[in-house]
Amino acid sequence: MTVQIAAPTTGSPIINLSVFFAFVVITLFVVYKATNRNSTTSDYYAAGSAFSGVQNGIALSGDFLSAASFLGISGAIAVHGYDGFLYSVGWLVAWLVALLLVGERLRNTGRFTVGDVMAFRMKQRPVRAAAANATLVITFFYMLAQMAGAGGLIALLLNVQSKGGQALIITGVGLVMVFYVLVGGMKGTTWVQIIKAGLLLICVTFMSVFLLGKFGFSFSAILDQASQNSPLGAELLNPGGWYGKNAMDQLDFVSLSLALVLGISSLPHVLMRFYTVPDAKEARRSVVWCSWSMFIFYLSILLVGYGATALVGSDKIVSAPGGENSAAPLLAFEIGGAMLLGIVSAVAFATILAVVAGLTLAASASFAHDVYANVIRNGKADPRSEIRVARLTALVIGLLAILGGIVTNGQNVAFLVSLALALAASANLPTILYTLFWRRFNTTGTLWSIYGGLGSGLVLIIFSPAISGSSTSIIKGVDFHWFPLTNPGLVSIPLSFLCGFLGTVLSKEPADPKKQAEMEVRSLTGIGSKA
Amino acid sequence: MNKSVRTPASLPSERATGPGFADRGDDIGEPDFEAIQQSPEFKLLRRRLLWFIFPMSAFFLCWYMTFVLFSAYDHDFMSRKLFGAVNTGTVFGLLQFVTTMAIVLTYRRFAHKKLDPQVDTIHELAGVGKE
């Protein structure tokens, strides 16, 4: 982040800013209008379960069309070529886990949080505490990734090069985001996601159609031009541009892919979205809509990424403020001048804002609903005090996110997201699958699989080359890594499945058959889910 | 298709409680989940669901991992040009896009035809009906 280039590539900060402010004003208005009464816990956490499948589907894709996918993936494709494309494949395929295994069952079983499902037929307090721990850690990692993207984007958008100036703006963004959550709750946050996802889809579709037109509707011509403009040359289009220099890199890549495909449907803020619709059918419809919008988005991003290399050139992208993450904005400038750059940057910014708002909501819900109401108050909390705690938590988490964003400013966001996904896939997915589909699964098994996955994931990340001992590590200068893979998924996900199995088998405690019957019937049919 | 088994008398819960399995004994009026779980209608629903989602999940995971493993370990194969500058890897990746949507639409159709009506049947039997 020390290399800077001439200002003209960043367009006009005034246009960028005004588009962004227009977005903030419009969404704030919508949030304000949408939330006349936000008084019950169901309103605050789940928007009263009143969204339709279509609305929630678009918001769901909005939750995942984050800065990481938009800026990170287009940048990764532009710079690393084929290996960047692999990310987008994983992120589309991943929705099948949500569709087939998790979504509908989760909607039927829980009310507000992941903890609701995990603790349904288990001992409430330890399981809820574990679920909340997992949610908080995963959300924190994911949030760091989003906020890290914010710094680079600001550099590009406003031409603010000093770290201090960027920190100031990250703070501003963070405060707006906390405001959304506090005022809007789930309803407001969902509307922000819907508006943002719509804008983002329109933007990338427009850019990719333009690119296709420019290259005579030949995908091959774009690829040709891109490989001429990249230091990788023809290798840009082949696997191995990023991963695959040696056996460890290849294994690392497999690990990453596993985390990508299993992680998404385990992210707490994505799972929580399923509670905003009235029933399982609408939950299914949301995933179908979400898949379509992902399909269009990632096809477009493939074009945008290669298009950025073709028209802007890899070298220019890498040396721009914001580095890799600036591929899409730079391409927008190349195509539509300062105005389009303004719109694209503002949308990217809005993306960060909206996703972080969703994350903050998920984390605060988990703390207030699982920890405060069920662990501390033993399930006897007054709903109004629960919401108060949720809002307070949102504030604290918002502040943490701002701090984290300032610290991690400049890291590649797609990479950070992959760590969060690995943690989510390790801590949440095995537990959710077991509790939904394995009759014998019990409290001990639940705790083992949550903590086993979360703990091993965290330990392996700390001692991985992602943190120390390589040129791209977060901590430079020291080397205490012993785990060879950057992404822990390949080890921690199977380990968590194993822990859940062993915990269940080794403990003598039988599962509660009554609760199991209730959960199974409820998860498959929805009987009893309308409390 | 379940008309033949609709008569309440054929249900296990009939022996224990009142009509259908609308309420467990006396006080709460909660559905008797264990009776529902044991009913042939529910077992059929569960069998249909599991027989669809698990093989399908296994299929898409294997198919996806094939793509990943080829990308990681067989660069020559994935780099082979198929037409113009487009190589096997890119086509393979785009095929993943296509199969994903195909699975999404297949499941939607399956759920609509085979699962939802069965869920409605169970709702009726349990006396909770539709809202």
XYZ file of C-alpha atoms in Angstrom:
662
model
C 0.000 0.000 0.000
C 2.927 2.336 -0.391
C 2.885 2.598 -4.149
C 0.781 5.391 -5.474
C 0.012 6.447 -8.966
C -1.259 9.620 -10.506
C -4.619 10.882 -9.365
C -6.492 10.879 -12.711
C -7.209 7.136 -12.567
C -9.332 7.632 -9.488
C -11.790 9.888 -11.261
C -13.461 12.720 -9.486
C -13.801 12.384 -5.715
C -16.706 14.809 -5.808
C -18.768 12.625 -8.139
C -17.819 9.518 -6.168
C -18.820 11.136 -2.937
C -22.097 12.515 -4.171
C -23.207 9.159 -5.589
C -22.300 7.525 -2.326
C -24.106 10.121 -0.264
C -27.162 9.776 -2.474
C -27.145 6.053 -1.706
C -26.767 6.631 2.023
C -29.565 9.186 2.091
C -31.943 6.993 0.087
C -31.266 3.897 2.158
C -31.504 5.811 5.416
C -34.876 7.078 4.274
C -35.995 3.557 3.411
C -34.724 2.221 6.708
C -36.586 4.954 8.517
C -39.797 4.348 6.574
C -39.575 0.581 6.858
C -39.304 0.539 10.603
C -42.194 2.277 12.203
C -42.442 -0.194 15.037
C -39.459 -2.241 15.883
C -40.425 -3.217 19.339
C -40.661 -7.014 19.551
C -37.667 -9.306 19.392
C -39.140 -10.912 16.300
C -39.236 -7.526 14.553
C -35.708 -6.676 15.494
C -34.043 -10.020 14.723
C -36.208 -11.442 11.968
C -38.193 -8.509 10.563
C -41.336 -10.198 11.882
C -40.707 -13.041 9.377
C -42.675 -10.947 6.930
C -40.409 -10.794 3.901
C -41.296 -12.747 0.778
C -39.024 -15.406 -0.656
C -38.110 -13.190 -3.581
C -37.196 -10.243 -1.381
C -35.214 -12.402 0.967
C -33.525 -14.181 -1.935
C -32.204 -10.914 -3.281
C -31.158 -9.803 0.195
C -29.506 -13.188 0.687
C -27.456 -12.730 -2.437
C -26.777 -9.194 -1.220
C -25.358 -10.622 1.976
C -22.969 -12.629 -0.071
C -22.237 -10.147 -2.828
C -19.843 -8.530 -0.456
C -16.809 -6.401 -1.082
C -14.908 -9.662 -1.062
C -16.815 -11.130 -3.949
C -17.186 -7.973 -5.954
C -13.808 -6.299 -5.482
C -11.822 -9.299 -4.281
C -12.894 -11.765 -6.952
C -12.817 -9.409 -9.895
C -9.362 -8.360 -8.710
C -8.225 -11.937 -8.248
C -9.380 -12.839 -11.762
C -7.752 -9.744 -13.210
C -4.392 -10.396 -11.568
C -4.231 -14.176 -11.075
C -6.583 -15.204 -13.857
C -7.988 -18.702 -13.686
C -7.270 -19.231 -9.995
C -9.456 -16.242 -9.175
C -12.262 -17.791 -11.192
C -12.128 -20.862 -8.942
C -13.378 -18.769 -6.051
C -16.505 -17.776 -7.893
C -17.284 -21.374 -8.861
C -17.059 -22.443 -5.223
C -19.275 -19.609 -4.104
C -22.021 -20.477 -6.517
C -21.956 -24.233 -5.897
C -22.036 -23.542 -2.151
C -25.652 -22.414 -2.304
C -26.651 -26.000 -2.962
C -25.755 -26.819 0.630
C -28.157 -24.119 1.759
C -30.842 -25.289 -0.630
C -30.684 -29.033 -0.128
C -29.539 -29.503 3.430
C -29.851 -26.483 5.653
C -32.218 -23.677 4.629
C -35.725 -25.038 4.952
C -34.953 -27.187 7.968
C -33.363 -24.254 9.730
C -36.360 -22.040 9.044
C -38.713 -24.603 10.526
C -36.659 -25.302 13.613
C -35.263 -22.034 14.872
C -36.542 -18.556 15.534
C -33.726 -16.007 15.547
C -30.240 -17.488 15.739
C -28.142 -20.507 14.836
C -28.077 -21.289 18.540
C -31.835 -21.898 18.434
C -31.281 -24.857 16.143
C -28.162 -26.231 17.777
C -29.647 -26.102 21.264
C -33.119 -27.276 20.279
C -32.846 -30.761 21.727
C -29.713 -30.283 23.819
C -28.896 -28.779 27.202
C -29.656 -25.122 26.623
C -26.957 -23.213 28.431
C -23.688 -24.867 27.354
C -24.818 -25.331 23.764
C -26.124 -21.807 23.388
C -22.935 -20.431 24.848
C -20.901 -22.507 22.401
C -23.063 -21.462 19.460
C -22.716 -17.820 20.433
C -18.950 -18.157 20.753
C -18.739 -19.637 17.286
C -21.011 -16.955 15.840
C -19.018 -14.146 17.405
C -15.638 -15.453 16.246
C -16.799 -16.202 12.694
C -18.571 -12.897 12.381
C -15.561 -11.032 13.667
C -13.278 -12.597 11.032
C -15.758 -11.945 8.299
C -16.192 -8.388 9.414
C -12.458 -7.788 9.410
C -12.415 -8.840 5.777
C -15.127 -6.372 4.887
C -13.568 -3.495 6.758
C -10.156 -4.237 5.284
C -11.710 -3.785 1.881
C -13.124 -0.447 2.968
C -9.686 1.093 3.442
C -8.468 0.242 -0.035
C -11.660 1.402 -1.569
C -11.485 4.743 0.173
C -7.999 5.239 -1.158
C -9.303 4.732 -4.647
C -12.606 6.476 -4.268
C -11.588 9.659 -2.524
C -7.932 9.645 -3.342
C -7.135 9.682 0.360
C -3.665 8.211 0.603
C -2.695 8.779 4.223
C -3.467 5.988 6.674
C -4.835 8.553 9.103
C -7.287 9.940 6.599
C -8.418 6.439 5.666
C -8.894 5.552 9.314
C -11.095 8.582 9.752
C -13.302 7.557 6.848
C -13.511 3.938 7.994
C -14.774 5.313 11.282
C -17.419 7.363 9.506
C -18.572 4.379 7.483
C -18.696 2.216 10.592
C -20.878 4.723 12.385
C -23.401 4.905 9.536
C -23.529 1.121 9.545
C -24.184 0.928 13.286
C -26.916 3.475 12.796
C -28.635 1.258 10.199
C -28.656 -1.640 12.602
C -29.782 0.316 15.636
C -32.610 2.071 13.852
C -33.577 -0.472 11.239
C -33.029 -3.837 12.873
C -33.444 -6.751 10.501
C -36.067 -5.024 8.387
C -33.942 -1.989 7.683
C -30.846 -4.093 7.078
C -32.744 -6.305 4.657
C -33.985 -3.332 2.648
C -30.462 -1.963 2.434
C -29.344 -5.367 1.133
C -32.106 -5.519 -1.449
C -31.342 -2.053 -2.829
C -27.645 -2.725 -2.836
C -27.844 -6.154 -4.444
C -30.090 -4.726 -7.141
C -27.653 -1.905 -7.899
C -24.672 -4.229 -7.880
C -26.310 -6.689 -10.261
C -27.264 -3.897 -12.639
C -23.728 -2.485 -12.525
C -21.876 -5.727 -13.240
C -24.370 -6.825 -15.869
C -24.001 -3.491 -17.613
C -20.221 -3.695 -17.468
C -20.109 -7.222 -18.814
C -22.550 -6.537 -21.627
C -20.479 -3.505 -22.554
C -17.307 -5.613 -22.533
C -18.875 -8.270 -24.692
C -20.023 -5.603 -27.147
C -16.604 -4.049 -27.265
C -14.987 -7.360 -28.095
C -17.551 -8.339 -30.698
C -19.397 -10.723 -28.370
C -16.423 -13.022 -28.313
C -15.408 -14.302 -24.884
C -12.299 -15.699 -26.483
C -11.253 -12.241 -27.728
C -11.454 -10.833 -24.192
C -9.298 -13.688 -22.921
C -6.763 -13.118 -25.687
C -6.493 -9.438 -24.979
C -6.284 -10.103 -21.219
C -3.416 -12.546 -21.554
C -1.521 -10.019 -23.651
C -1.907 -7.434 -20.924
C -0.778 -9.590 -18.031
C 2.748 -10.422 -16.886
C 1.535 -14.019 -16.633
C 0.920 -14.029 -20.381
C -1.001 -17.034 -21.666
C -0.589 -18.602 -18.206
C -3.249 -16.176 -16.954
C -5.923 -18.430 -18.400
C -4.443 -21.610 -16.955
C -4.592 -22.989 -13.441
C -1.635 -22.284 -11.207
C -1.332 -18.505 -11.521
C -1.907 -18.096 -7.825
C -1.835 -21.531 -6.261
C -0.023 -24.557 -7.482
C 3.630 -23.675 -7.483
C 4.375 -26.715 -5.347
C 2.631 -29.620 -3.666
C 1.768 -27.611 -0.531
C 0.210 -24.820 -2.560
C -1.913 -27.349 -4.373
C -3.092 -28.899 -1.141
C -3.772 -25.431 0.194
C -5.925 -24.815 -2.802
C -7.975 -27.952 -2.193
C -8.390 -26.866 1.412
C -9.565 -23.448 0.321
C -12.073 -24.917 -2.124
C -13.566 -27.102 0.554
C -13.949 -24.118 2.868
C -15.585 -22.096 0.100
C -18.183 -24.677 -0.770
C -19.078 -25.659 2.791
C -18.601 -22.320 4.492
C -21.299 -20.125 3.021
C -24.282 -22.008 4.314
C -22.715 -21.975 7.746
C -22.230 -18.246 8.068
C -24.370 -16.959 10.928
C -25.542 -13.842 9.105
C -26.559 -15.899 6.074
C -28.363 -18.486 8.210
C -30.176 -15.785 10.104
C -31.689 -14.564 6.834
C -33.826 -17.691 6.679
C -35.802 -16.451 9.671
C -37.026 -13.374 7.844
C -39.474 -15.379 5.734
C -42.730 -16.891 7.021
C -42.162 -20.575 6.180
C -39.993 -23.249 4.613
C -41.473 -22.816 1.143
C -40.479 -19.175 1.132
C -37.062 -20.141 2.478
C -36.660 -22.474 -0.485
C -37.815 -19.776 -2.864
C -35.221 -17.414 -1.384
C -32.399 -19.809 -2.152
C -33.649 -20.336 -5.701
C -33.733 -16.588 -6.310
C -30.433 -16.138 -4.606
C -28.864 -18.818 -6.816
C -30.087 -17.086 -9.945
C -28.700 -13.781 -8.902
C -25.381 -15.421 -7.965
C -25.314 -17.158 -11.322
C -25.672 -13.879 -13.208
C -23.313 -12.067 -10.889
C -20.406 -14.494 -11.078
C -20.712 -14.939 -14.835
C -20.487 -11.169 -15.122
C -17.607 -11.006 -12.681
C -15.682 -13.462 -14.828
C -16.001 -11.032 -17.718
C -15.322 -7.997 -15.548
C -12.167 -9.570 -14.131
C -10.652 -10.582 -17.451
C -12.000 -7.383 -18.982
C -10.129 -5.314 -16.415
C -6.887 -6.995 -17.402
C -7.692 -6.595 -21.074
C -8.528 -2.911 -20.913
C -6.617 -1.650 -17.874
C -3.742 -4.111 -17.580
C -2.518 -6.132 -14.592
C 0.402 -3.879 -13.758
C -1.729 -0.806 -13.479
C -4.226 -2.631 -11.269
C -1.618 -3.986 -8.905
C 0.071 -0.627 -8.486
C -3.158 1.337 -8.037
C -4.133 2.444 -4.547
C -6.177 -0.440 -3.202
C -4.112 -2.952 -5.212
C -5.924 -5.988 -6.548
C -9.202 -4.810 -5.080
C -9.241 -1.878 -7.483
C -9.705 -3.906 -10.676
C -13.463 -3.420 -10.964
C -13.417 0.328 -10.176
C -10.558 0.925 -12.615
C -12.395 -0.958 -15.341
C -15.482 1.118 -14.643
C -13.409 4.261 -15.143
C -12.039 2.887 -18.392
C -15.527 2.082 -19.659
C -17.698 4.886 -18.418
C -15.378 7.563 -17.086
C -15.696 9.299 -13.744
C -19.437 8.869 -13.572
C -19.435 5.069 -13.825
C -16.465 4.851 -11.501
C -18.451 6.939 -9.048
C -21.416 4.618 -9.271
C -19.388 1.422 -9.053
C -17.316 2.664 -6.130
C -20.378 3.892 -4.326
C -22.080 0.542 -4.845
C -18.984 -1.280 -3.618
C -18.946 0.947 -0.614
C -22.609 0.416 0.004
C -21.874 -3.284 -0.171
C -19.420 -3.086 2.661
C -21.856 -1.004 4.639
C -24.752 -3.402 4.128
C -22.805 -6.592 4.743
C -21.234 -5.255 7.896
C -24.677 -4.180 9.062
C -25.917 -7.743 8.527
C -22.935 -9.136 10.388
C -23.417 -6.758 13.274
C -27.038 -7.762 13.509
C -26.183 -11.476 13.509
C -23.548 -11.054 16.180
C -25.700 -8.867 18.386
C -28.659 -11.235 18.016
C -26.495 -14.143 18.996
C -25.173 -12.378 22.039
C -28.489 -10.977 23.199
C -30.650 -13.984 22.386
C -28.289 -16.853 23.167
C -25.967 -15.472 25.818
C -28.003 -12.821 27.579
C -31.540 -14.193 27.381
C -30.802 -17.902 27.576
C -27.496 -18.344 29.366
C -27.456 -15.432 31.792
C -31.200 -15.068 32.299
C -32.048 -18.739 31.824
C -34.604 -18.004 29.152
C -36.567 -15.624 31.340
C -35.440 -12.306 29.912
C -37.923 -9.579 29.253
C -38.010 -9.010 25.448
C -37.489 -5.308 25.844
C -34.326 -5.729 27.850
C -33.186 -8.349 25.336
C -33.476 -5.825 22.519
C -31.685 -3.251 24.605
C -28.816 -5.695 25.083
C -28.848 -6.471 21.347
C -28.557 -2.790 20.468
C -25.782 -2.264 22.966
C -23.917 -5.262 21.554
C -24.369 -3.910 18.045
C -22.707 -0.710 19.167
C -19.752 -2.535 20.727
C -19.334 -4.795 17.699
C -19.517 -1.811 15.393
C -16.693 -0.155 17.288
C -14.628 -3.360 17.179
C -15.215 -3.579 13.438
C -14.006 -0.028 12.969
C -10.839 -0.763 14.930
C -10.292 -4.015 13.051
C -10.790 -2.276 9.743
C -8.147 0.266 10.567
C -5.677 -2.443 11.590
C -6.192 -4.799 8.642
C -6.443 -2.023 6.061
C -4.873 -3.251 2.828
C -5.138 -7.043 3.171
C -6.648 -8.972 0.267
C -10.271 -9.309 1.226
C -11.065 -12.505 -0.634
C -8.331 -14.261 1.284
C -9.541 -13.028 4.672
C -13.050 -14.115 3.825
C -11.798 -17.604 3.061
C -10.507 -17.886 6.629
C -13.876 -16.874 8.031
C -15.529 -19.434 5.767
C -13.214 -22.179 6.966
C -14.117 -21.368 10.567
C -17.828 -21.313 9.777
C -17.681 -24.604 7.920
C -15.781 -26.220 10.790
C -17.778 -24.942 13.734
C -21.321 -24.730 12.373
C -21.912 -27.075 9.481
C -21.107 -30.430 11.141
C -23.146 -29.466 14.194
C -26.165 -28.363 12.168
C -26.112 -31.441 9.947
C -25.730 -33.819 12.864
C -28.443 -32.246 14.936
C -30.877 -32.221 11.999
C -30.192 -35.660 10.622
C -28.555 -37.856 13.245
C -30.922 -39.130 15.886
C -28.286 -40.107 18.462
C -26.461 -36.790 18.430
C -26.325 -35.368 21.962
C -25.115 -32.415 23.995
C -21.571 -33.692 24.384
C -21.330 -34.321 20.664
C -22.634 -30.829 19.959
C -20.093 -29.194 22.214
C -17.256 -31.295 20.830
C -18.074 -30.509 17.234
C -18.530 -26.768 17.813
C -15.428 -26.313 19.932
C -13.424 -28.919 18.052
C -14.046 -27.187 14.744
C -13.701 -23.666 16.032
C -10.659 -24.405 18.188
C -8.727 -26.389 15.623
C -9.574 -23.837 12.949
C -8.332 -20.958 15.074
C -5.165 -22.707 16.213
C -4.278 -23.745 12.676
C -4.847 -20.207 11.384
C -2.657 -18.698 14.093
C 0.195 -21.063 13.247
C -0.294 -20.852 9.500
C 1.646 -18.878 6.916
C -1.328 -16.515 6.783
C -0.281 -15.031 10.111
C 3.503 -15.364 10.118
C 6.483 -16.541 8.182
C 5.708 -15.681 4.582
C 5.912 -12.573 2.462
C 2.163 -12.043 2.546
C 1.643 -12.721 6.265
C -0.319 -10.363 8.449
C 2.432 -10.174 11.066
C 5.742 -9.462 9.453
C 9.218 -10.016 10.830
C 8.527 -13.003 13.084
C 7.964 -16.592 12.076
C 6.147 -18.984 14.376
C 4.213 -20.987 11.818
C 4.310 -24.785 11.734
C 1.092 -25.586 9.910
C 1.879 -25.532 6.188
C -1.556 -24.573 4.818
C -2.952 -21.056 4.743
C -6.488 -22.336 4.939
C -7.308 -24.778 7.749
C -10.484 -26.203 6.163
C -9.034 -29.474 4.931
C -8.082 -30.452 8.474
C -10.550 -28.651 10.700
C -13.786 -29.527 8.859
C -13.291 -33.329 8.936
C -11.928 -32.998 12.458
C -15.105 -31.295 13.591
C -17.235 -34.055 12.049
C -15.065 -36.588 13.840
C -15.295 -34.737 17.168
C -19.078 -34.595 16.935
C -19.195 -38.307 16.241
C -16.759 -39.286 18.999
C -18.348 -36.958 21.534
C -21.706 -38.557 20.921
C -20.513 -42.139 20.904
C -18.163 -41.867 23.871
C -20.539 -40.095 26.213
C -23.093 -42.459 27.695
C -25.789 -39.806 27.779
C -28.677 -40.752 25.448
C -30.388 -38.226 23.204
C -33.768 -36.990 24.396
C -36.198 -38.982 22.178
C -39.133 -36.638 22.833
C -37.167 -33.577 21.830
C -35.677 -35.425 18.906
C -39.133 -36.338 17.648
C -40.288 -32.771 18.044
C -37.256 -31.443 16.215
C -37.445 -33.914 13.375
C -41.151 -33.418 12.781
C -40.805 -29.688 13.095
C -37.812 -29.418 10.801
C -39.419 -31.467 8.040
C -42.998 -30.261 8.244
C -42.970 -26.956 10.089
C -45.552 -28.210 12.601
C -45.088 -26.245 15.776
C -42.814 -23.629 14.240
C -45.387 -20.868 14.295
C -45.110 -19.850 17.884
C -52.070 -40.663 -3.090
C -52.517 -41.089 0.629
C -56.230 -41.388 0.652
C -56.140 -44.992 1.724
C -54.207 -44.353 4.890
C -56.051 -41.186 5.829
C -58.431 -42.882 8.228
C -57.447 -41.905 11.750
C -57.873 -45.424 13.025
C -54.832 -46.611 11.121
C -52.622 -44.226 13.026
C -50.682 -45.358 16.050
C -51.680 -42.291 17.988
C -55.307 -43.283 17.761
C -54.878 -45.811 20.507
C -53.360 -43.340 22.936
C -55.242 -40.117 22.378
C -58.221 -38.599 20.679
C -58.820 -38.084 16.986
C -55.705 -37.695 14.871
C -52.697 -36.628 16.843
C -53.935 -33.157 17.437
C -53.142 -33.039 21.099
C -51.001 -34.919 23.475
C -53.269 -36.058 26.244
C -54.835 -33.132 27.942
C -53.389 -29.824 28.897
C -51.125 -28.052 26.405
C -52.823 -28.864 23.134
C -49.435 -29.374 21.548
C -49.170 -31.804 18.652
C -47.947 -35.250 19.630
C -44.623 -35.193 17.850
C -43.673 -38.764 18.657
C -46.885 -40.064 17.140
C -46.354 -37.972 14.055
C -42.787 -39.208 13.802
C -44.012 -42.806 13.898
C -46.792 -42.298 11.355
C -46.332 -43.852 7.911
C -47.043 -40.486 6.290
C -44.137 -38.874 8.066
C -41.846 -41.807 7.408
C -42.656 -41.549 3.732
C -41.883 -37.828 3.733
C -38.592 -38.404 5.501
C -37.621 -41.219 3.157
C -38.415 -39.155 0.074
C -36.535 -36.149 1.366
C -33.413 -37.978 2.504
C -33.278 -40.082 -0.633
C -33.198 -36.930 -2.648
C -30.970 -34.560 -0.696
C -28.178 -36.893 0.364
C -27.395 -38.502 -3.000
C -27.759 -35.119 -4.667
C -25.408 -33.479 -2.173
C -22.921 -36.291 -2.602
C -23.157 -35.864 -6.343
C -22.554 -32.145 -6.472
C -19.733 -32.340 -3.905
C -17.958 -35.057 -5.899
C -18.493 -33.204 -9.152
C -17.177 -29.991 -7.621
C -14.192 -31.727 -6.036
C -13.376 -33.344 -9.398
C -13.178 -29.864 -10.852
C -11.043 -28.663 -7.931
C -8.663 -31.620 -8.037
C -8.182 -31.305 -11.784
C -7.517 -27.582 -11.375
C -5.003 -28.251 -8.635
C -3.195 -31.273 -9.998
C -3.649 -31.577 -13.743
C -2.648 -28.240 -15.180
C -1.905 -29.664 -18.608
C -5.373 -31.055 -19.031
C -7.086 -27.929 -17.734
C -4.898 -25.674 -19.891
C -5.718 -27.427 -23.145
C -7.326 -24.966 -25.538
C -10.778 -26.020 -26.695
C -11.750 -23.116 -28.903
C -10.077 -19.752 -29.317
C -8.468 -18.786 -26.027
C -10.997 -20.808 -24.007
C -9.434 -23.830 -22.285
C -10.799 -26.961 -20.633
C -10.595 -25.420 -17.177
C -12.821 -22.501 -18.041
C -15.366 -24.758 -19.732
C -15.237 -27.119 -16.761
C -15.875 -24.177 -14.441
C -18.771 -22.898 -16.504
C -20.236 -26.405 -16.510
C -20.307 -26.167 -12.715
C -22.449 -23.074 -13.128
C -24.831 -24.970 -15.368
C -25.112 -28.068 -13.174
C -25.673 -25.936 -10.080
C -28.665 -24.248 -11.623
C -29.900 -27.578 -12.960
C -29.813 -29.050 -9.447
C -31.534 -25.985 -8.002
C -34.367 -26.266 -10.488
C -34.640 -30.042 -10.131
C -34.928 -29.759 -6.377
C -37.520 -27.015 -6.656
C -39.605 -29.204 -8.929
C -39.136 -32.271 -6.748
C -40.065 -30.406 -3.569
C -43.097 -28.909 -5.201
C -44.363 -32.235 -6.530
C -43.296 -34.750 -3.918
C -42.590 -32.993 -0.633
C -45.064 -30.138 -0.274
C -48.216 -32.241 -0.816
C -46.939 -34.786 1.711
C -46.242 -32.021 4.234
C -49.801 -30.770 3.716
C -51.159 -34.246 4.339
C -49.286 -34.474 7.621
C -50.481 -31.005 8.607
C -54.047 -32.104 8.050
C -53.582 -35.297 10.045
C -51.987 -33.405 12.887
C -54.903 -31.045 12.886
C -52.794 -27.933 12.569
C -53.931 -27.215 9.021
C -52.600 -24.441 6.876
C -52.629 -20.811 7.843
